[in-house]
Coordinates of C-alpha atoms and ligand atoms in Angstrom, one line a residue:
X1 CA 68.3 267.5 203.7
X2 CA 66.6 266.9 206.9
X3 CA 68.3 265.7 210.1
X4 CA 66.0 264.2 212.5
X5 CA 67.2 264.5 216.3
X6 CA 65.7 262.1 218.7
X7 CA 66.8 263.6 222.0
X8 CA 65.8 263.5 225.6
X9 CA 67.5 261.5 229.0
X10 CA 68.9 258.5 228.4
X11 CA 66.7 255.3 228.8
X12 CA 64.2 257.2 226.7
X13 CA 64.5 255.2 223.4
X14 CA 66.5 257.3 221.2
X15 CA 68.5 254.8 219.7
X16 CA 65.6 252.2 219.3
X17 CA 63.4 254.6 218.2
X18 CA 66.2 256.4 215.8
X19 CA 67.1 253.2 213.9
X20 CA 63.6 252.3 213.3
X21 CA 62.9 255.8 211.8
X22 CA 65.9 255.5 209.8
X23 CA 64.9 252.8 208.4
X24 CA 61.5 253.6 207.6
X25 CA 63.0 256.5 206.1
X26 CA 65.7 254.8 204.1
X27 CA 68.4 257.2 205.7
X28 CA 71.6 256.5 207.9
X29 CA 71.2 256.2 211.5
X30 CA 73.8 257.6 213.8
X31 CA 74.3 257.6 217.6
X32 CA 76.1 260.4 219.4
X33 CA 77.2 258.2 222.1
X34 CA 79.5 257.3 219.3
X35 CA 80.9 260.9 218.7
X36 CA 82.0 261.3 222.6
X37 CA 85.8 260.7 223.2
X38 CA 87.5 257.7 225.1
X39 CA 87.5 259.7 228.0
X40 CA 84.5 260.5 228.1
X41 CA 83.1 257.5 227.6
X42 CA 85.6 256.3 230.9
X43 CA 83.8 258.7 232.9
X44 CA 80.4 257.9 232.1
X45 CA 80.8 254.2 233.1
X46 CA 82.2 255.5 236.3
X47 CA 78.7 257.3 236.9
X48 CA 80.8 260.9 236.4
X49 CA 78.5 263.2 235.2
X50 CA 80.1 265.0 232.2
X51 CA 80.8 268.9 232.3
X52 CA 80.1 271.4 229.9
X53 CA 83.8 271.2 229.1
X54 CA 83.6 267.4 228.5
X55 CA 81.1 268.3 226.0
X56 CA 82.5 271.0 224.0
X57 CA 84.9 268.3 221.3
X58 CA 81.8 265.7 221.3
X59 CA 79.4 268.7 220.4
X60 CA 81.4 270.3 217.5
X61 CA 82.1 266.8 215.7
X62 CA 78.4 266.3 215.8
X63 CA 77.7 269.5 214.5
X64 CA 80.6 269.1 212.1
X65 CA 79.0 265.9 211.3
X66 CA 75.1 267.1 211.0
X67 CA 76.8 269.5 208.3
X68 CA 77.7 266.8 206.1
X69 CA 75.0 264.6 206.5
X70 CA 72.2 267.5 205.2
X71 CA 74.7 267.7 202.3
X72 CA 73.8 264.1 201.4
X73 CA 70.9 261.7 202.2
X74 CA 69.9 263.2 205.7
X75 CA 70.1 261.2 208.5
X76 CA 68.8 259.9 211.9
X77 CA 70.6 261.1 215.5
X78 CA 69.9 260.1 218.7
X79 CA 71.1 262.7 221.0
X80 CA 70.8 263.8 224.3
X81 CA 70.7 267.4 223.5
X82 CA 69.3 268.1 227.0
X83 CA 70.4 272.0 227.0
X84 CA 68.9 274.6 225.0
X85 CA 72.7 275.8 224.2
X86 CA 73.6 272.0 222.7
X87 CA 70.5 272.1 220.6
X88 CA 71.2 275.8 219.2
X89 CA 74.8 275.0 219.1
X90 CA 73.7 271.8 216.8
X91 CA 71.2 273.3 214.8
X92 CA 73.5 276.1 213.9
X93 CA 75.1 273.5 210.7
X94 CA 71.5 272.8 209.3
X95 CA 68.6 274.6 209.2
X96 CA 66.3 271.3 208.2
X97 CA 66.8 269.9 212.2
X98 CA 63.5 268.4 213.0
X99 CA 63.9 268.0 217.1
X100 CA 61.8 264.8 218.5
X101 CA 61.8 265.0 222.0
X102 CA 61.1 261.9 223.7
X103 CA 59.7 261.5 227.5
X104 CA 58.4 259.8 230.0
X105 CA 58.5 260.5 234.3
X106 CA 61.7 259.9 235.9
X107 CA 60.3 256.4 237.9
X108 CA 59.3 254.8 234.6
X109 CA 63.0 255.7 232.8
X110 CA 64.9 254.8 236.4
X111 CA 63.2 251.4 235.7
X112 CA 63.6 250.8 232.4
X113 CA 67.4 251.7 233.0
X114 CA 67.6 249.0 235.7
X115 CA 66.3 246.5 233.3
X116 CA 68.5 247.2 230.9
X117 CA 72.2 245.3 230.4
X118 CA 75.1 245.9 228.7
X119 CA 75.1 249.6 228.8
X120 CA 77.8 252.0 230.3
X121 CA 75.5 254.0 231.4
X122 CA 74.7 253.7 234.8
X123 CA 71.1 254.4 236.1
X124 CA 72.3 256.9 238.9
X125 CA 72.9 259.0 236.3
X126 CA 69.8 259.7 235.5
X127 CA 68.9 261.9 238.1
X128 CA 71.5 264.7 236.7
X129 CA 70.0 264.0 233.3
X130 CA 66.9 265.3 234.8
X131 CA 68.3 268.4 236.4
X132 CA 69.8 269.3 232.9
X133 CA 66.9 268.8 231.1
X134 CA 65.8 272.0 229.9
X135 CA 62.7 270.7 227.7
X136 CA 62.6 272.5 224.5
X137 CA 59.5 274.6 223.4
X138 CA 59.7 273.3 220.2
X139 CA 60.2 270.4 217.9
X140 CA 57.8 267.4 218.4
X141 CA 57.3 266.0 221.6
X142 CA 56.3 262.3 222.1
X143 CA 55.3 260.7 225.6
X144 CA 57.2 257.3 225.1
X145 CA 55.2 253.8 225.5
X146 CA 56.2 250.7 226.8
X147 CA 55.7 249.3 223.2
X148 CA 58.6 250.6 220.9
X149 CA 56.2 250.2 217.7
X150 CA 53.5 252.1 219.1
X151 CA 55.5 255.3 220.2
X152 CA 57.5 254.8 216.7
X153 CA 53.8 255.1 215.8
X154 CA 53.0 258.3 216.7
X155 CA 56.4 260.0 215.6
X156 CA 55.7 258.9 212.0
X157 CA 51.8 260.5 212.6
X158 CA 53.8 263.7 213.3
X159 CA 56.0 263.6 210.7
X160 CA 53.0 263.0 208.4
X161 CA 50.5 265.5 209.6
X162 CA 51.3 269.1 210.9
X163 CA 50.8 269.5 214.5
X164 CA 47.4 271.7 215.2
X165 CA 46.6 273.7 218.1
X166 CA 43.0 274.2 218.5
X167 CA 41.2 276.8 220.1
X168 CA 37.8 276.8 221.5
X169 CA 36.8 273.8 223.6
X170 CA 33.4 273.9 223.2
X171 CA 31.2 270.9 221.9
X172 CA 32.3 270.8 218.4
X173 CA 36.1 271.9 219.4
X174 CA 36.4 269.0 221.6
X175 CA 34.7 267.0 219.2
X176 CA 37.4 267.7 216.4
X177 CA 40.2 267.4 219.0
X178 CA 39.7 264.0 219.8
X179 CA 38.8 263.1 216.1
X180 CA 42.2 264.5 215.2
X181 CA 43.9 262.5 218.2
X182 CA 42.6 259.5 217.3
X183 CA 44.0 260.1 213.8
X184 CA 47.2 260.4 215.1
X185 CA 47.6 264.2 214.6
X186 CA 49.3 266.0 216.8
X187 CA 47.2 268.7 219.0
X188 CA 47.2 270.8 221.6
X189 CA 44.5 272.7 222.8
X190 CA 43.7 275.8 224.3
X191 CA 40.3 277.2 225.7
X192 CA 40.0 281.0 227.4
X193 CA 39.4 281.4 231.3
X194 CA 36.4 283.3 232.1
X195 CA 35.5 283.5 235.9
X196 CA 32.7 281.3 237.0
X197 CA 31.9 280.6 232.9
X198 CA 34.8 278.7 231.6
X199 CA 37.2 277.6 234.2
X200 CA 40.0 274.5 233.6
X201 CA 38.2 273.9 230.6
X202 CA 41.1 273.0 228.6
X203 CA 42.8 271.2 231.9
X204 CA 40.1 269.1 232.5
X205 CA 39.6 268.1 228.9
X206 CA 43.2 267.0 228.4
X207 CA 43.5 265.4 232.2
X208 CA 39.8 263.4 230.8
X209 CA 41.5 261.8 228.1
X210 CA 45.0 261.2 229.1
X211 CA 45.3 257.7 229.5
X212 CA 44.4 257.6 225.6
X213 CA 45.7 260.8 224.4
X214 CA 48.2 263.4 225.1
X215 CA 46.9 266.8 224.7
X216 CA 49.4 269.6 225.7
X217 CA 47.1 271.9 227.2
X218 CA 47.3 275.4 227.6
X219 CA 44.6 278.7 229.1
X220 CA 47.4 281.2 228.4
X221 CA 47.6 282.4 224.5
X222 CA 50.8 283.5 224.1
X223 CA 52.1 279.9 225.6
X224 CA 49.7 277.8 223.8
X225 CA 51.1 279.7 220.4
X226 CA 54.3 279.9 221.4
X227 CA 54.1 275.9 221.9
X228 CA 53.6 275.1 218.2
X229 CA 56.5 275.0 216.0
X230 CA 56.5 277.3 213.2
X231 CA 55.0 277.8 210.7
X232 CA 51.7 277.3 212.9
X233 CA 48.7 275.8 211.8
X234 CA 45.7 277.1 214.3
X235 CA 42.5 275.7 213.9
X236 CA 39.7 278.1 215.3
X237 CA 36.7 276.5 217.0
X238 CA 34.9 279.9 218.1
X239 CA 30.8 280.9 217.7
X240 CA 30.5 282.8 214.4
X241 CA 30.8 286.8 214.6
X242 CA 32.1 288.5 217.0
X243 CA 33.9 286.0 218.8
X244 CA 36.3 285.2 215.5
X245 CA 37.6 288.9 215.4
X246 CA 38.3 289.2 218.8
X247 CA 40.1 285.8 219.0
X248 CA 42.2 286.8 216.0
X249 CA 43.1 290.2 217.4
X250 CA 44.0 288.3 220.2
X251 CA 46.1 285.7 218.9
X252 CA 47.7 288.1 216.2
X253 CA 50.8 289.8 218.0
X254 CA 51.9 285.9 218.8
X255 CA 51.7 285.0 215.3
X256 CA 54.7 284.9 212.8
X257 CA 54.7 285.5 209.3
X258 CA 53.5 282.0 207.3
X259 CA 51.4 280.9 210.2
X260 CA 47.6 279.8 208.8
X261 CA 44.5 280.0 210.8
X262 CA 41.6 278.1 210.3
X263 CA 38.1 279.1 210.7
X264 CA 36.1 276.5 211.1
X265 CA 32.7 277.9 212.3
X266 CA 30.1 279.0 210.2
X267 CA 30.9 282.2 209.5
X268 CA 29.3 284.8 206.8
X269 CA 31.2 284.6 203.9
X270 CA 31.6 288.3 203.4
X271 CA 33.2 288.3 207.4
X272 CA 35.7 285.4 205.6
X273 CA 36.9 287.5 202.8
X274 CA 37.5 290.7 205.2
X275 CA 39.4 288.5 207.8
X276 CA 41.5 286.6 205.0
X277 CA 42.4 290.4 203.7
X278 CA 43.6 291.6 206.9
X279 CA 45.6 288.5 207.9
X280 CA 46.9 288.4 204.3
X281 CA 48.1 291.8 204.6
X282 CA 50.2 290.4 207.9
X283 CA 51.5 287.5 205.6
X284 CA 48.9 285.1 207.8
X285 CA 47.4 282.2 205.8
X286 CA 43.5 281.8 206.2
X287 CA 41.4 279.0 205.4
X288 CA 37.8 279.6 205.6
X289 CA 36.2 275.8 206.2
X290 CA 32.8 274.8 206.7
X291 CA 32.3 271.5 208.6
X292 CA 29.4 270.1 209.0
X293 CA 27.6 266.9 210.7
X294 CA 27.0 268.4 214.4
X295 CA 28.6 267.1 217.0
X296 CA 28.7 263.3 216.5
X297 CA 30.2 264.5 212.4
X298 CA 33.1 266.2 214.2
X299 CA 33.9 263.0 216.3
X300 CA 33.8 260.8 213.8
X301 CA 34.2 262.5 210.7
X302 CA 32.4 265.5 209.1
X303 CA 31.8 266.8 205.9
X304 CA 35.2 269.8 205.4
X305 CA 34.3 272.2 203.0
X306 CA 37.9 274.4 203.1
X307 CA 38.2 277.7 200.9
X308 CA 41.0 280.1 200.8
X309 CA 45.0 279.8 199.9
X310 CA 45.3 276.8 198.1
X311 CA 49.0 277.1 199.7
X312 CA 47.3 276.7 202.8
X313 CA 45.4 273.9 202.1
X314 CA 48.8 271.8 201.0
X315 CA 50.1 272.4 204.4
X316 CA 46.8 271.4 206.5
X317 CA 44.8 269.2 203.9
X318 CA 46.2 265.7 204.8
X319 CA 44.9 266.2 208.3
X320 CA 41.5 267.5 207.4
X321 CA 41.4 264.5 205.1
X322 CA 42.3 262.3 207.6
X323 CA 39.4 263.6 210.1
X324 CA 36.9 263.6 207.6
X325 CA 34.1 261.4 206.7
X326 CA 34.8 258.9 203.7
X327 CA 32.4 258.3 200.7
X328 CA 31.6 254.9 199.4
X329 CA 34.7 254.7 197.6
X330 CA 36.9 255.1 200.7
X331 CA 37.5 259.1 199.5
X332 CA 37.6 261.8 202.4
X333 CA 34.8 264.1 202.2
X334 CA 36.6 267.0 202.0
X335 CA 38.1 268.9 199.1
X336 CA 39.7 272.4 198.6
X337 CA 36.5 274.3 197.5
X338 CA 38.3 277.3 196.0
X339 CA 40.2 281.0 197.1
X340 CA 38.9 283.2 199.2
X341 CA 35.5 282.7 201.2
X342 CA 34.4 279.5 198.7
X343 CA 34.4 277.3 201.5
X344 CA 32.6 279.4 203.7
X345 CA 29.9 280.4 201.2
X346 CA 29.2 276.6 199.9
X347 CA 28.6 275.6 203.6
X348 CA 26.5 278.5 203.7
X349 CA 24.3 276.6 201.1
X350 CA 24.7 273.4 202.4
X351 CA 22.6 274.8 205.1
X352 CA 19.9 276.3 202.9
X353 CA 19.3 273.3 201.3
X354 CA 19.3 271.8 205.1
X355 CA 16.6 274.5 205.8
X356 CA 14.6 273.3 202.8
X357 CA 15.1 269.8 203.9
X358 CA 14.2 270.0 207.5
X359 CA 11.0 272.0 206.4
X360 CA 9.7 269.3 203.7
X361 CA 9.5 266.7 206.0
X362 CA 8.2 269.0 208.8
X363 CA 5.1 269.9 206.1
X364 CA 4.9 266.0 205.1
X365 CA 4.6 265.0 208.8
X366 CA 2.3 267.7 209.5
X367 CA -0.1 266.9 206.8
X368 CA -0.1 263.0 207.7
X369 CA -0.2 264.0 211.3
X370 CA -3.5 266.4 211.0
X371 CA -4.9 266.0 207.5
X372 CA -4.5 262.3 207.3
X373 CA -4.7 261.7 210.9
X374 CA -1.9 259.0 210.6
X375 CA 0.0 258.0 214.1
X376 CA 3.5 259.3 215.0
X377 CA 4.1 255.4 214.6
X378 CA 2.7 255.1 211.1
X379 CA 4.8 258.0 210.3
X380 CA 7.9 257.2 211.4
X381 CA 7.0 254.1 209.6
X382 CA 6.3 255.6 206.6
X383 CA 9.6 257.5 206.5
X384 CA 12.2 254.3 207.4
X385 CA 10.4 253.1 204.3
X386 CA 10.6 256.1 202.2
X387 CA 14.3 256.1 203.7
X388 CA 15.1 252.7 202.3
X389 CA 15.5 254.9 198.8
X390 CA 16.2 258.3 199.8
X391 CA 18.9 257.3 202.3
X392 CA 19.0 260.7 203.7
X393 CA 20.2 261.8 207.3
X394 CA 17.2 264.0 208.1
X395 CA 14.5 261.5 207.0
X396 CA 16.4 259.1 209.0
X397 CA 16.8 261.2 212.8
X398 CA 13.0 262.1 211.6
X399 CA 12.2 258.4 211.9
X400 CA 13.5 258.1 215.4
X401 CA 12.2 261.6 216.5
X402 CA 8.7 260.5 215.6
X403 CA 9.3 257.5 217.8
X404 CA 11.2 259.4 221.2
X405 CA 9.1 259.1 224.4
X406 CA 9.8 261.0 227.1
X407 CA 7.7 259.7 230.5
X408 CA 5.8 257.6 228.5
X409 CA 4.5 260.5 225.9
X410 CA 5.9 261.6 222.6
X411 CA 8.5 264.5 223.3
X412 CA 7.8 266.1 219.7
X413 CA 4.4 266.9 221.3
X414 CA 5.9 268.6 224.0
X415 CA 8.3 270.5 221.6
X416 CA 6.9 274.3 221.1
X417 CA 6.4 274.7 217.7
X418 CA 8.6 278.0 216.9
X419 CA 11.7 277.4 214.9
X420 CA 15.3 279.0 216.0
X421 CA 17.8 280.0 213.5
X422 CA 21.1 280.9 213.6
X423 CA 21.4 282.7 210.4
X424 CA 22.7 280.7 207.8
X425 CA 19.4 280.0 205.8
X426 CA 18.8 283.6 206.0
X427 CA 22.4 284.7 204.6
X428 CA 21.8 282.0 201.9
X429 CA 18.6 283.8 201.2
X430 CA 20.4 287.2 200.8
X431 CA 23.0 285.9 198.9
X432 CA 20.9 284.8 196.3
X433 CA 18.9 287.9 196.0
X434 CA 22.4 290.0 195.6
X435 CA 23.5 287.5 193.0
X436 CA 19.7 287.4 191.2
X437 CA 19.2 283.7 191.9
X438 CA 15.6 282.6 192.5
X439 CA 15.6 280.7 195.6
X440 CA 12.2 279.9 196.0
X441 CA 12.3 276.8 198.5
X442 CA 15.5 277.7 200.6
X443 CA 13.8 281.6 200.8
X444 CA 10.5 279.7 202.0
X445 CA 12.1 277.4 204.1
X446 CA 13.5 280.5 206.2
X447 CA 10.4 282.1 206.0
X448 CA 8.7 278.8 207.5
X449 CA 10.5 279.1 210.3
X450 CA 10.1 283.5 210.6
X451 CA 6.2 282.7 211.0
X452 CA 6.4 280.1 213.6
X453 CA 8.5 282.6 215.5
X454 CA 5.8 284.7 216.5
X455 CA 3.5 282.1 218.5
X456 CA 1.0 284.6 220.4
X457 CA 0.3 286.7 216.6
X458 CA -0.4 282.7 215.3
X459 CA -3.0 281.9 218.0
X460 CA -4.7 285.7 217.6
X461 CA -5.2 285.1 213.6
X462 CA -5.8 281.4 214.1
X463 CA -9.0 282.5 216.5
X464 CA -9.6 285.6 213.8
X465 CA -9.7 283.6 210.5
X466 CA -11.3 280.6 212.5
X467 CA -8.3 278.6 210.7
X468 CA -9.5 274.8 210.9
X469 CA -7.4 272.2 209.1
X470 CA -9.4 269.7 207.2
X471 CA -9.4 265.8 206.8
X472 CA -8.2 264.7 203.8
X473 CA -7.1 261.6 201.8
X474 CA -4.0 261.4 199.9
X475 CA -2.4 257.9 199.2
X476 CA 0.7 257.4 200.2
X477 CA 2.4 256.7 197.2
X478 CA 1.2 259.8 195.8
X479 CA 3.3 261.7 198.9
X480 CA 5.9 259.8 198.9
X481 CA 6.3 261.0 194.8
X482 CA 5.8 264.8 195.7
X483 CA 8.4 264.7 198.4
X484 CA 11.2 263.2 195.9
X485 CA 9.9 266.2 193.8
X486 CA 10.2 268.5 195.9
X487 CA 13.5 267.6 197.4
X488 CA 15.0 267.7 193.9
X489 CA 13.7 270.9 193.0
X490 CA 14.8 272.3 196.8
X491 CA 18.8 270.7 195.7
X492 CA 18.3 272.3 192.2
X493 CA 17.7 275.6 193.6
X494 CA 20.6 275.5 195.8
X495 CA 23.0 274.5 193.2
X496 CA 22.1 277.4 191.3
X497 CA 23.0 279.5 193.8
X498 CA 26.1 278.2 193.9
X499 CA 26.6 278.6 190.3
X500 CA 25.8 281.9 190.1
X501 CA 28.3 282.1 193.0
X502 CA 31.1 280.5 190.8
X503 CA 30.4 282.7 188.2
X504 CA 30.3 286.1 189.7
X505 CA 33.3 285.6 192.2
X506 CA 35.4 283.4 189.7
X507 CA 35.5 280.3 191.9
X508 CA 35.4 277.9 189.4
X509 CA 33.3 275.3 191.7
X510 CA 33.3 271.7 191.0
X511 CA 29.6 270.9 191.4
X512 CA 30.2 267.4 191.2
X513 CA 33.2 267.3 194.0
X514 CA 31.1 269.5 196.0
X515 CA 28.2 267.0 196.0
X516 CA 30.6 263.9 196.8
X517 CA 32.2 265.7 199.8
X518 CA 28.2 266.1 200.9
X519 CA 27.6 262.4 200.2
X520 CA 29.0 261.4 203.9
X521 CA 29.4 263.2 207.2
X522 CA 27.3 266.1 206.8
X523 CA 23.6 266.8 207.7
X524 CA 22.4 266.8 204.0
X525 CA 23.9 263.5 202.9
X526 CA 21.8 261.6 201.2
X527 CA 21.3 258.8 198.1
X528 CA 20.0 261.9 196.0
X529 CA 23.5 263.7 196.9
X530 CA 25.2 260.7 195.7
X531 CA 23.1 260.5 192.2
X532 CA 24.2 264.1 192.0
X533 CA 27.9 263.7 192.4
X534 CA 27.9 261.4 189.6
X535 CA 25.1 263.0 187.5
X536 CA 26.6 266.5 188.0
X537 CA 29.3 268.1 185.5
X538 CA 32.5 268.9 187.1
X539 CA 32.4 272.8 186.4
X540 CA 28.8 272.4 184.5
X541 CA 27.4 275.5 183.1
X542 CA 23.6 273.5 183.1
X543 CA 21.0 273.6 185.7
X544 CA 19.8 270.4 187.3
X545 CA 16.4 270.1 186.3
X546 CA 18.0 270.3 182.5
X547 CA 19.8 267.1 183.2
X548 CA 18.3 264.2 181.7
X549 CA 18.6 261.8 184.2
X550 CA 17.2 264.1 186.9
X551 CA 14.3 265.5 184.4
X552 CA 13.3 261.9 184.1
X553 CA 13.0 261.6 188.1
X554 CA 11.0 264.8 188.2
X555 CA 8.2 264.1 185.6
X556 CA 7.8 260.4 187.1
X557 CA 6.7 262.4 190.1
X558 CA 6.0 266.4 189.4
X559 CA 1.9 265.2 189.2
X560 CA 2.0 264.1 192.5
X561 CA 3.3 267.5 193.8
X562 CA 1.2 269.5 192.3
X563 CA -1.9 267.1 193.5
X564 CA -0.7 267.0 196.9
X565 CA 0.4 270.6 197.2
X566 CA -3.3 271.6 195.9
X567 CA -5.1 269.2 198.0
X568 CA -3.1 270.4 201.1
X569 CA -3.7 273.9 200.5
X570 CA -7.2 273.4 200.1
X571 CA -7.6 271.6 203.3
X572 CA -5.7 274.7 204.7
X573 CA -2.1 273.0 205.4
X574 CA 0.5 275.4 205.0
X575 CA 3.3 273.6 202.7
X576 CA 5.5 276.5 202.1
X577 CA 8.5 274.6 200.8
X578 CA 6.7 272.0 198.9
X579 CA 4.6 274.7 197.2
X580 CA 7.7 277.3 196.6
X581 CA 9.2 273.9 194.8
X582 CA 6.1 273.8 192.7
X583 CA 5.8 277.4 191.7
X584 CA 10.0 277.6 190.9
X585 CA 9.1 274.3 188.6
X586 CA 6.5 276.1 186.9
X587 CA 8.4 279.2 186.5
X588 CA 10.8 277.3 185.2
X589 CA 9.1 275.3 182.7
X590 CA 6.6 277.5 181.5
X591 CA 7.8 278.9 177.8
X592 CA 5.3 281.6 178.0
X593 CA 5.1 283.4 181.4
X594 CA 3.5 286.0 183.0
X595 CA 6.5 288.8 182.6
X596 CA 5.4 290.1 178.8
X597 CA 3.1 292.0 181.5
X598 CA 5.0 293.2 183.8
X599 CA 6.9 294.5 181.1
X600 CA 4.1 296.3 179.8
X601 CA 3.5 297.8 183.1
X602 CA 6.7 299.1 184.0
X603 CA 7.0 300.7 180.4
X604 CA 3.7 302.1 180.9
X605 CA 4.4 303.9 184.3
X606 CA 8.0 304.4 184.3
X607 CA 9.3 304.3 180.4
X608 CA 11.4 301.5 181.5
X609 CA 11.1 299.7 177.9
X610 CA 10.9 296.3 176.7
X611 CA 12.2 293.8 174.5
X612 CA 10.3 292.1 171.5
X613 CA 9.4 289.0 170.4
X614 CA 9.7 289.7 166.7
X615 CA 12.9 291.7 167.4
X616 CA 16.5 290.3 168.3
X617 CA 16.9 290.2 171.8
X618 CA 19.1 293.6 173.4
X619 CA 16.8 295.8 171.4
X620 CA 14.7 297.9 173.7
X621 CA 11.2 299.8 172.7
X622 CA 9.1 302.6 174.3
X623 CA 5.4 302.6 173.9
X624 CA 3.4 306.1 174.4
X625 CA 0.7 303.5 176.5
X626 CA -1.6 306.8 176.2
X627 CA -2.3 306.8 172.4
X628 CA -4.5 303.8 171.9
X629 CA -4.2 302.5 168.4
Ligands
6PG701 C1 25.7 270.9 209.9 C2 24.4 272.5 210.7 C3 25.5 272.9 211.7 C4 24.1 273.7 212.3 C5 23.4 274.8 211.7 C6 22.3 275.1 212.7 O1 26.2 271.4 208.7 O2 26.4 270.6 210.8 O3 24.2 272.7 209.6 O4 25.9 274.2 210.7 O5 23.5 272.4 212.8 O6 24.4 275.8 211.4 O7 21.5 276.0 212.1 P1 20.2 276.5 212.5 O8 20.6 277.3 213.9 O9 20.1 278.1 211.7 O10 19.2 275.8 212.5

């Protein structure tokens, strides 16, 4: 059983806190002072420091006791254990010793000792204790608060959550570190030093927050890793891509078998598989973890999608769940997604849906602004009205964007109409092609960003073709219904990729659970996501658009989508995602497609064969098309 040893100089609060801990855990408390000989007590009461010789019997008695308690129910021990050799000696008798190092400055403790009555320790001895103290570079380190209860809470959090080392104090890394600390998760931080670029980042971060949190900080990777108790849990918040491989290679020499690396960036899922294999061969655990919600989410509670080794999740899951957003039932928006790179794949697809939703909102804005000649304020109001039903984060921020002024002018009008992208939308489109999945809305959203990118060429083409967007008239109700239909179809397109990946990679993904952890904290949270989390089967095998409740909603709105897309295209407004949604829907719901013509052509020019309506599936035929019957 475990032995919790609270160590540190006299006056730091070992006995008070030890008793609290023992009572909480319902195990016996012991004070190492009770194991001193009468001679030692006599010496100390006269202010005479103990020598190593004086301590030898005392340490042996303690060691024997620790061994015995370990065989019983475990125990809490208050013991100064100031020197490393004492600690090493004591821990030899039990491999389940948990060291809890309590610390404060000399001045603060001296003050406390002066206030203390009926204790044989003389405050003058404190100086010698500080001189003797060899701070452990392992165990749980707790700065003691004036209020024992606060210190006790800190200890309990340390015992409840594993200690986390966080690498990379960019915007997301800082927010996550603060989020962890606010939940009582012990977190140390590391940031590299790069002259002129990243100087004193970790130190400044720790110092800026020292009034509220204790962040042990490091700019030396080896010291950082060694400061963490093994098995270590190290959260990487570095830019996706080569930087992740670079950091892994840098950190690897300091890791030990059983340590865990968590990649919280938007890594490509195939990279995650490669890294997991590479680390696995070295006995290092790896969790490819999607984190959504931007800076604010990371700080207040993101949606978290960890995938990889379940053993690793069992170790770190409680901490990830603690920092995640909570759904409407108060449950964490974090769940183990599945094996291998499933966490990063699911995050990639999240971003794919995000691309589709963003483009949809942008298309409808553009149509209303220039086709219907609505003012930005009016569109903002319309989106606010829609959002009473939709409860979508992306609509919510669009309401604000349409109101935001800079020097009295709408900032939106000053922003160049060229979309950036970091890759996740494109990656999900490539994955869809690889898996043979129709990905109309999301790939159309990527294409819309791509075509926006060459502004010069667009201007030239606009001149050549005298492009003119015409005024049109569509009711607000039709627009809203069309938007709703397209949004549902975009989500259905996204979830189809998850179904294909789950089958192909044998991930057994739980779609209802994935939708649930996307109901809060992430960029695509919405009422629709809440509905999907309830409507979807856990590991369902049915297309979302075949779900009866969804089909009812689509049926109510699909004609408006056709109407709006038709009108908009006729009036020369690009509607990439809306029209793709419609095409996807029509392609899916047409009992007779045009593919018989494709098959005939393929067989005509390449003898690729075809199946027949009047024969069983799987039987293939070829015709010599030159012989007209
Ligand atoms: C999130 C976001 C986040 C990031 C996108 C932006 O879930 O928090 O999706 O991951 O904002 O990666 O991607 P683009 O730069 O490609 O638009």
